[in-house]
Short mmCIF file of C-alpha atoms and ligand atoms in Angstrom, two decimals:
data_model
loop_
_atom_site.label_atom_id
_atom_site.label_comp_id
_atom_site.label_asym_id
_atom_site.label_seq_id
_atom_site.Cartn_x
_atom_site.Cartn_y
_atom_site.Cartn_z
CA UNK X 1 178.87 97.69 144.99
CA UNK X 2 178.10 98.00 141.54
CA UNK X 3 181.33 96.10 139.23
CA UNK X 4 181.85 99.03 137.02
CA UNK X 5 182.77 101.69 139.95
CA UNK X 6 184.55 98.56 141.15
CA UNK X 7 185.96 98.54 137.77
CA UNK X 8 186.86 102.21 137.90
CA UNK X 9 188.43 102.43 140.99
CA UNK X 10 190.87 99.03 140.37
CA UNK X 11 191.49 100.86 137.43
CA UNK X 12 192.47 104.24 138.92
CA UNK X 13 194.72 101.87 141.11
CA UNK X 14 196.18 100.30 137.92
CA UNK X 15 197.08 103.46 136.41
CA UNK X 16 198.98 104.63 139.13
CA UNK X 17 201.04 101.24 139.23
CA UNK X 18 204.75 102.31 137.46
CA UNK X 19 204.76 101.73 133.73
CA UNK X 20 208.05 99.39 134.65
CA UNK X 21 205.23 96.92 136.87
CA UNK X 22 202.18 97.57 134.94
CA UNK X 23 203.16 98.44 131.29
CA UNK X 24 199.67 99.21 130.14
CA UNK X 25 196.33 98.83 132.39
CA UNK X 26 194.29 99.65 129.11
CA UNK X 27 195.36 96.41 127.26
CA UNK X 28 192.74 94.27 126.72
CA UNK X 29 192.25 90.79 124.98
CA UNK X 30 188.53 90.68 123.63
CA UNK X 31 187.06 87.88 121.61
CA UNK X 32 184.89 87.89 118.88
CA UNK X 33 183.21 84.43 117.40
CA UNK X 34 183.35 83.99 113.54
CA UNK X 35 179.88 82.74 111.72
CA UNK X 36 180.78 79.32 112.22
CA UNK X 37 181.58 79.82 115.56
CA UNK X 38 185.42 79.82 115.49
CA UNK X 39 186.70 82.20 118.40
CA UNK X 40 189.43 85.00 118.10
CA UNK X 41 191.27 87.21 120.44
CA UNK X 42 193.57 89.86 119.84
CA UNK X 43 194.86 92.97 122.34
CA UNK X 44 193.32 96.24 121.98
CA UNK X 45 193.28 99.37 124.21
CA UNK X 46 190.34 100.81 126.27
CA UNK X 47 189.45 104.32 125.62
CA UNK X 48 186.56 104.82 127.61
CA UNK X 49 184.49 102.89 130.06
CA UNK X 50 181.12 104.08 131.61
CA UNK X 51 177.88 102.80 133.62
CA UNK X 52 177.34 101.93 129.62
CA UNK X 53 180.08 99.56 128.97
CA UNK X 54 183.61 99.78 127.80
CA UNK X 55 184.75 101.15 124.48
CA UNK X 56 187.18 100.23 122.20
CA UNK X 57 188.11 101.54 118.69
CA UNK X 58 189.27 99.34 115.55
CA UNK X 59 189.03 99.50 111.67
CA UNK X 60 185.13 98.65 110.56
CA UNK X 61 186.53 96.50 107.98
CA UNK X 62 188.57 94.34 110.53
CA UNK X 63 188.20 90.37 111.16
CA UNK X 64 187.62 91.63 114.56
CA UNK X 65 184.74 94.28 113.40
CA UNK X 66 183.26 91.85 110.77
CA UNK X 67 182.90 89.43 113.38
CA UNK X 68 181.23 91.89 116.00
CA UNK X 69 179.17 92.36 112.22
CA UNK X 70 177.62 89.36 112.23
CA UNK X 71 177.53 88.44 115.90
CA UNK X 72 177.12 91.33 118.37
CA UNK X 73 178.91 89.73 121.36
CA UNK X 74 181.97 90.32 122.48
CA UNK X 75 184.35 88.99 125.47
CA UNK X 76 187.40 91.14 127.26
CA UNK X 77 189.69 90.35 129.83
CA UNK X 78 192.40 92.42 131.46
CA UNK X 79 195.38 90.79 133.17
CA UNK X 80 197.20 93.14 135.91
CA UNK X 81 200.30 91.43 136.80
CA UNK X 82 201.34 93.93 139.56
CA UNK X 83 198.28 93.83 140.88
CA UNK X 84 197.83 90.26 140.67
CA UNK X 85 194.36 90.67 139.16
CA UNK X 86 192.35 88.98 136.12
CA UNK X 87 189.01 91.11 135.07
CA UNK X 88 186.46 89.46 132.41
CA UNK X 89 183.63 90.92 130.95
CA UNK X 90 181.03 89.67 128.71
CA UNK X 91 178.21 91.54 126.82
CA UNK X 92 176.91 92.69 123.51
CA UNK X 93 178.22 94.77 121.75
CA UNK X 94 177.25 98.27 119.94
CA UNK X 95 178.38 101.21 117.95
CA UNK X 96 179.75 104.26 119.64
CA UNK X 97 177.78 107.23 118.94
CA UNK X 98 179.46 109.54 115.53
CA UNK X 99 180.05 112.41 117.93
CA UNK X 100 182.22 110.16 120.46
CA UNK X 101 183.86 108.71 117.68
CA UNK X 102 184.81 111.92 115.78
CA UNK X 103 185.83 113.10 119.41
CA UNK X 104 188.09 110.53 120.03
CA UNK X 105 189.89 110.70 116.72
CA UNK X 106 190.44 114.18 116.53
CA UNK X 107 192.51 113.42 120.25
CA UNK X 108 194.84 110.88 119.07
CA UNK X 109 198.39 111.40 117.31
CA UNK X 110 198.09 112.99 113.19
CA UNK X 111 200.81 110.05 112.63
CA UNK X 112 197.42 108.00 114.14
CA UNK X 113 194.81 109.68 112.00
CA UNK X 114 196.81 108.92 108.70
CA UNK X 115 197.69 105.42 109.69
CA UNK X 116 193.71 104.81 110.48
CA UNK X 117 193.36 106.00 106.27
CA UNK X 118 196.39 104.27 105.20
CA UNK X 119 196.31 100.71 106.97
CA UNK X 120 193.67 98.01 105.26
CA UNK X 121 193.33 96.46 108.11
CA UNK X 122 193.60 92.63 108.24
CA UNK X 123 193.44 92.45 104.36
CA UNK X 124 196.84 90.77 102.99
CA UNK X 125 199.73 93.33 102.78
CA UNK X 126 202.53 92.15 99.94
CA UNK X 127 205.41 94.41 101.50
CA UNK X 128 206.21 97.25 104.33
CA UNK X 129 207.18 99.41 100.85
CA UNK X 130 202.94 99.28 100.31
CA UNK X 131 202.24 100.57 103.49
CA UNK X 132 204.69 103.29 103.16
CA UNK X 133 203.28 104.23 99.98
CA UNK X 134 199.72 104.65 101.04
CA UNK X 135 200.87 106.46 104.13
CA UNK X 136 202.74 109.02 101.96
CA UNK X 137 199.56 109.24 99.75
CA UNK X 138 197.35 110.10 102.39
CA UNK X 139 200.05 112.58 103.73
CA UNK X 140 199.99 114.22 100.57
CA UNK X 141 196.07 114.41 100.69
CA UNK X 142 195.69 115.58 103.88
CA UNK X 143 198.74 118.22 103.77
CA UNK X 144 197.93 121.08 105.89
CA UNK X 145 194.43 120.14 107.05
CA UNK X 146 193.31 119.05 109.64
CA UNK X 147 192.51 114.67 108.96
CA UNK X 148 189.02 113.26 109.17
CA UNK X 149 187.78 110.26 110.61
CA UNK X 150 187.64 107.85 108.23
CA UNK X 151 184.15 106.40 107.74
CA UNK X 152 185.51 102.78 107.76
CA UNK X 153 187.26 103.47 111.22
CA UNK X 154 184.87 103.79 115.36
CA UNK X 155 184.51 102.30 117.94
CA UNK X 156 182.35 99.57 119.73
CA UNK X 157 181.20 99.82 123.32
CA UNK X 158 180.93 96.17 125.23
CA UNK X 159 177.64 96.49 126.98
CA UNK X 160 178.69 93.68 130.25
CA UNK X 161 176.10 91.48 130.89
CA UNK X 162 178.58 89.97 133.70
CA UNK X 163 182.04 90.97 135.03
CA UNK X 164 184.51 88.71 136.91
CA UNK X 165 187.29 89.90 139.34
CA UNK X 166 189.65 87.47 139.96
CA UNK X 167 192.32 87.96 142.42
CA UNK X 168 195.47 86.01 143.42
CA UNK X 169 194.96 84.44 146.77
CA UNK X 170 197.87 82.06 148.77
CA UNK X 171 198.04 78.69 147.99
CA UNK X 172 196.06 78.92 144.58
CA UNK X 173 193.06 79.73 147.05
CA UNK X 174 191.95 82.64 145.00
CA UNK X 175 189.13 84.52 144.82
CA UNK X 176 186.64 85.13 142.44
CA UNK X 177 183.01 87.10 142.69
CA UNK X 178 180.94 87.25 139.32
CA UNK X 179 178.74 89.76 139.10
CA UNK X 180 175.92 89.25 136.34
CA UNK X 181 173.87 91.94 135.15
CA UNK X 182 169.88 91.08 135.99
CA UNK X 183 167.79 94.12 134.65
CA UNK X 184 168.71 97.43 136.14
CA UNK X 185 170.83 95.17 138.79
CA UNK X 186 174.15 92.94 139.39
CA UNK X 187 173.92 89.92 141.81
CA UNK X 188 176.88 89.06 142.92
CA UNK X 189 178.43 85.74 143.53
CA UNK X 190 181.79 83.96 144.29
CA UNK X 191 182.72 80.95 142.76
CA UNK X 192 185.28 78.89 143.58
CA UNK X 193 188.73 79.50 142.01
C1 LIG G 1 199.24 96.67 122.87
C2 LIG G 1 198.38 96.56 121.65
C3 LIG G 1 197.32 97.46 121.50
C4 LIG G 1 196.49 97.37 120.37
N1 LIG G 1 195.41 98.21 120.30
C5 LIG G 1 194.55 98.09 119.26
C6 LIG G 1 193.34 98.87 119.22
O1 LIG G 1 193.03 99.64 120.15
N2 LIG G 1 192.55 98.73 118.13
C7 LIG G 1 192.84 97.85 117.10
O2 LIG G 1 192.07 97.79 116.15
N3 LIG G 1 193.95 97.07 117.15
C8 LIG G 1 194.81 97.17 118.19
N4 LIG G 1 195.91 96.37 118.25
C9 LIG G 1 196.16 95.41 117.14
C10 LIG G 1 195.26 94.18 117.33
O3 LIG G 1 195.78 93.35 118.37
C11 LIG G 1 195.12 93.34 116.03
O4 LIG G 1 196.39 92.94 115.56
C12 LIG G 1 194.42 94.13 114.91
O5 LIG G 1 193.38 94.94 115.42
C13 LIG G 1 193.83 93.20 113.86
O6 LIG G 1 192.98 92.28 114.48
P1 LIG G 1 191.83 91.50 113.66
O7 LIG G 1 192.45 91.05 112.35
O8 LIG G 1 191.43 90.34 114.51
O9 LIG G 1 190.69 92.45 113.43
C14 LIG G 1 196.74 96.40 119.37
C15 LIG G 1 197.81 95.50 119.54
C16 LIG G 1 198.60 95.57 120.66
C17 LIG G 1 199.70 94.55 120.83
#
């Protein structure tokens, strides 16, 4: 099977898990690696995934997007609790397309849109009053229009070059198959757990 239908369709499963089991199937750690080859991880929430890869979206000017700047590789994993699953993926990593990005912004909240143009993200913030302040500014900019997508705010698509499903099994006996991506096809293979 190819991983991401597999993907897909554990996915489709995850979603229809109750929000009191499975809070959030879309939460995702992914890792980034700085210049001097420090890693990071933080949560952030998939938007899209594809027989291209799996998108995310994040300020440009972001440790995380600086990172992805200067090294174009990325790492996610998803943990489903409920379904007593682990999935990694690892890959490079690319710019969504303008259109997909202007598409997906013009979806999400307004409250979203201004916080994308208020919020400096990952830069030092001196007080909550500061962040208030910016968000009323860009209200007042913005009143009665329709907001932008900010040019310092996309997304970035993880191309996988493998993807792991782990799965609880009794006795710690679990089981894992990693598929790795080999031209225009995945071998598959299990390792042990
Ligand atoms: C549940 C959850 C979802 C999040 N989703 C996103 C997201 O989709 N994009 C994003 O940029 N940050 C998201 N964040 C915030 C990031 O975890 C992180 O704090 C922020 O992006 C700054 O990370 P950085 O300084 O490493 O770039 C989310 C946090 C949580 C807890």
């Amino acid at each position: 099977m190819d991983p991401i239908e597999e993907f897909r369709a554990l996915f489709a499963l995850a979603q229809a898990v109750d929000r009191a089991r499975l809070p959030d199937p879309t939460a995702m750690s992914l890792a980034t690696v700085s210049p001097d080859g420090a890693p990071s991880v933080r949560i952030v929430l998939l938007k899209g995934v594809d027989e291209r890869g799996f998108v995310f979206y994040t300020n440009l000017n972001s440790r995380k997007a600086r990172e992805l700047a200067a090294t174009p590789l990325a790492a996610l994993c998803f943990y489903w609790a409920a379904l007593e699953m682990q999935i990694r993926v690892e890959g490079a990593v690319e710019a969504v397309s303008d259109a997909e990005a202007d598409a997906y912004f013009a979806s999400r909240a307004r409250e979203s849109q201004i916080g994308a143009w208020a919020s400096l993200q990952s830069e030092e913030l001196v007080s909550m009053e500061e962040l208030r302040r910016r968000v009323a500014e860009v209200e007042e900019c913005f009143a009665n229009k329709p907001v932008p997508r900010p040019p310092h705010w996309s997304g970035r698509r993880v191309k996988p070059s493998s993807i792991e499903f782990w799965r609880a099994g009794e006795f710690r006996l679990h089981e894992r198959r990693r598929y790795e991506r080999d031209g225009e096809h995945w071998t598959l293979r299990r390792l042990f757990p």
